[in-house]
Amino acid sequence: MRTQTYKIKGMHCASCAGIIEKSLKKTEGVKEVEANYGTEATKITFDEQKTDPHHLSKEIEKFGYSLVIPIIQETKHSMTSGQSASDMGMSESEHAAHLGLSQSKEEKLAEIREMKVKLMSAIPIAVFSMFVMFWEIFAGYDLIPQMSYTVEEFFHHLLPLLATYVLFVVGKPYLLGFYRFLRYGKANMDTLIGIGTTAAYLYSFIVTAFEDTLRPFINVDATYYDVTIIVITFIALGKYLESRSKLKTGDAIEKLLNLQAKTALVIRSGREVEIPVAEVKHGDLIIVKPGTKIPVDGVITEGSSFVDESMVTGEPMPVQKKIGDNVVAATINTSGAFNFKATKVGEETLLAQIIKMVEEAQGSRAPIQALADKISSVFVPIVIVISFITLLAWLLFGTATLGFSQALSYGLVSFVGILVIACPCALGLATPTAIIVGVGKGAREGILIKDAATLQKLYKVDTVIVDKTGTITQGKPTLVDIENFSDFSQDKLISLIASLENKSEHPIAHAIVNYAKEKNIPINNISNFESLKGKGLKGVVDGKEYYVGSVKLIQEIGFSFDVEKIEKYTIQGKTPVILATANEVLGFVMVADEIKTESKKAIADLHSLGIKVVMLTGDDDKAAKYMASRVGIDDVFAHVLPQDKLLKIKELQAQGKIVAMAGDGVNDAPALAQADVGIAMATGTDVAIESAGITLLGGDISKLVKAIKLSKITMRGIKQNLFWAFFYNIVGIPLAAGVFYPVFGWLLSPVFAGFAMAMSSVSVVGNSLRIKGKRL
């Protein structure tokens, strides 16, 4: 089985998604289909032995749709999803097409330009028709003079010609929708508009052609050419604005694609050669000069610099990079020059993974969308039935009180009004457009969201579990305190400790040595070095023997030492490293995994969102509680083993809590998978990131707050969209049907119905676009 996402040409409404899904699901070899109107794409799981993309495309072509098959599949049907543009030999625009943006940017813009040309030709005609329509209305109330006979006859013969052009040229998609409904029984929004406007046009044409014959039976002065013209123009205007807006909702992937460097300066056969990024191979040595983009992921082998990673991680400050540090594609070298070895190319790079993750998330469905999808799938057939019932009701019940001519006129107005005002598109766009914008905004902030369901779950989270190491703290030990009891200067004390620890591979030793190097404190050679297993080290510096180690080592040497001086630090979770001679303690340093500067504010921000924060750690109880008190964490569970994290999450879930877990290690992977929402810090392992629903690039806990705010903003937007989409249809259809006519005398003109329908979709997309401008 293979799963692939394809763009769909011809998908113009929410009902289209239902038609595509039902048609493809009936095809042999297809296991699962998920069509998304928001991205105008469909995700298909199929058996390659039984079917292929070309056959699947043919299955839906008769309904006016087709799969956009990526170029590489035209020649080779073994392409895997998610490759980078360069890896697939495609341009960025072609790759944008592959990544769920319906067609490539050029194709989509060409389609919008064609829509604009037709629209520009229809708007003057619609304005002219409205002028005639309002003249007749105002003249009927004696607000303005009546038309002269000559003017009236001129309009009488001109409007049918104008309506013919608008219906058969501008309204061609709607006529095709009507035709496919008659031939295949499949109806979408185009069908509704097609039936409504065709009915208005044919009725008017018959009345015009057989005016004298029909005059005794109906009001032949009432024609609806203006309805045909204005409704189609309004719908076309709405579709044009909607298409432009939707193009903006999906610009996150395009912007990510545009970050990719086009070329790389590599060393080949001892010479510098500039080659396309697609030709970079594993192990290539790449030269990066100041102000240039890094083309692929790799490890620095020579030189150092500061790299601007904001386009990938969202962090504004450039990060120092030196030999042995990792660099990632699309980031910018600000100063200095360096060489690095390529370790990840093509689809392996972090940027390619981000693009793939964003693409999949934007195309996924949120559970809240299920009801709207069910309604959209049956919406059009139900509306067609309602429109015919309404017409019959007017004729059956209206004739007695209004007369046949008036009842037919009102019935036709209601018939067309219902078909025109009913809008499954607003329902279909409500969720996916908000998800597309929300996921894209998250990616720009360094917040990667796995799917729409995760975003919806995050919105409901009331408890966040954090791991101490790497989440609340830096994740690596640093020297934080110095106590000097000797006559030596502080630098001399550090020099002696660092000189001894320089021989050790322990992380605490590395922290001390790194501190000395950063402060330019000399590290001297030592002799007679000896490792005292589990207790410390000893060695000779400048002819004198020194000991470095724990309290246990000092006690074994055999002289008294006031451990209370150290205990006030150890209860804070700090580890002492003591320097002594055979006779006395000279001083000690404290090493600790320091709290991240942003942790305290992040915890406070979580509290302001009504979220309880729980810390799980393997530390002892006193140290854990001290750490928690410093940052304001609500509950602490100490001495927690990796397997216990999973049990603790289950325990909280059993209490009815919606739990998010933030972690960064392999040991966190089971807990991340168990939590309602797993949040991986990208400084962690690939395993943890795979287990998580949300990935925070740069390992910044303040992004956890942003992610939760983003979920709340996005879900609020979805709920607003759904409310207005449902409200619009619930009120609009009865109003157009004339339900309120007997009581209030209200009857909605199809012209206003068309305008309302056109604006409903535009307003939903516009509301979703507001998410872009929200501050997190």
PDB file of N, CA and C in Angstrom, residues 1-2 28-31 45-52:
ATOM      1  N   MET A   1       0.845  -1.211   0.000  1.00  0.00           N
ATOM      2  CA  MET A   1       0.000   0.000   0.000  1.00  0.00           C
ATOM      3  C   MET A   1       0.876   1.255   0.000  1.00  0.00           C
ATOM      4  N   ARG A   2       0.428   2.249  -0.720  1.00  0.00           N
ATOM      5  CA  ARG A   2       1.171   3.499  -0.778  1.00  0.00           C
ATOM      6  C   ARG A   2       0.225   4.660  -0.489  1.00  0.00           C
ATOM      7  N   GLU A  28     -11.214  -0.052  -7.484  1.00  0.00           N
ATOM      8  CA  GLU A  28     -10.493  -1.228  -6.991  1.00  0.00           C
ATOM      9  C   GLU A  28      -9.055  -0.855  -6.627  1.00  0.00           C
ATOM     10  N   GLY A  29      -8.613  -1.326  -5.484  1.00  0.00           N
ATOM     11  CA  GLY A  29      -7.240  -1.074  -5.041  1.00  0.00           C
ATOM     12  C   GLY A  29      -7.092   0.134  -4.138  1.00  0.00           C
ATOM     13  N   VAL A  30      -8.164   0.932  -3.999  1.00  0.00           N
ATOM     14  CA  VAL A  30      -8.099   2.116  -3.135  1.00  0.00           C
ATOM     15  C   VAL A  30      -8.610   1.749  -1.741  1.00  0.00           C
ATOM     16  N   LYS A  31      -7.782   2.003  -0.739  1.00  0.00           N
ATOM     17  CA  LYS A  31      -8.150   1.657   0.640  1.00  0.00           C
ATOM     18  C   LYS A  31      -8.763   2.845   1.362  1.00  0.00           C
ATOM     19  N   THR A  45      -4.675   6.360  -0.187  1.00  0.00           N
ATOM     20  CA  THR A  45      -3.921   5.142   0.128  1.00  0.00           C
ATOM     21  C   THR A  45      -4.399   4.062  -0.832  1.00  0.00           C
ATOM     22  N   PHE A  46      -3.495   3.549  -1.668  1.00  0.00           N
ATOM     23  CA  PHE A  46      -3.910   2.596  -2.695  1.00  0.00           C
ATOM     24  C   PHE A  46      -2.853   1.519  -2.922  1.00  0.00           C
ATOM     25  N   ASP A  47      -3.291   0.418  -3.528  1.00  0.00           N
ATOM     26  CA  ASP A  47      -2.423  -0.716  -3.852  1.00  0.00           C
ATOM     27  C   ASP A  47      -1.860  -0.493  -5.254  1.00  0.00           C
ATOM     28  N   GLU A  48      -0.555  -0.316  -5.360  1.00  0.00           N
ATOM     29  CA  GLU A  48       0.075  -0.028  -6.653  1.00  0.00           C
ATOM     30  C   GLU A  48      -0.021  -1.191  -7.638  1.00  0.00           C
ATOM     31  N   GLN A  49      -0.296  -2.411  -7.100  1.00  0.00           N
ATOM     32  CA  GLN A  49      -0.445  -3.569  -7.980  1.00  0.00           C
ATOM     33  C   GLN A  49      -1.790  -3.535  -8.718  1.00  0.00           C
ATOM     34  N   LYS A  50      -2.767  -2.825  -8.137  1.00  0.00           N
ATOM     35  CA  LYS A  50      -4.123  -2.841  -8.693  1.00  0.00           C
ATOM     36  C   LYS A  50      -4.512  -1.546  -9.410  1.00  0.00           C
ATOM     37  N   THR A  51      -3.867  -0.442  -9.044  1.00  0.00           N
ATOM     38  CA  THR A  51      -4.228   0.832  -9.671  1.00  0.00           C
ATOM     39  C   THR A  51      -3.039   1.787  -9.634  1.00  0.00           C
ATOM     40  N   ASP A  52      -3.160   2.900 -10.309  1.00  0.00           N
ATOM     41  CA  ASP A  52      -2.093   3.913 -10.309  1.00  0.00           C
ATOM     42  C   ASP A  52      -2.727   5.302 -10.409  1.00  0.00           C
TER      43      ASP A  52
END
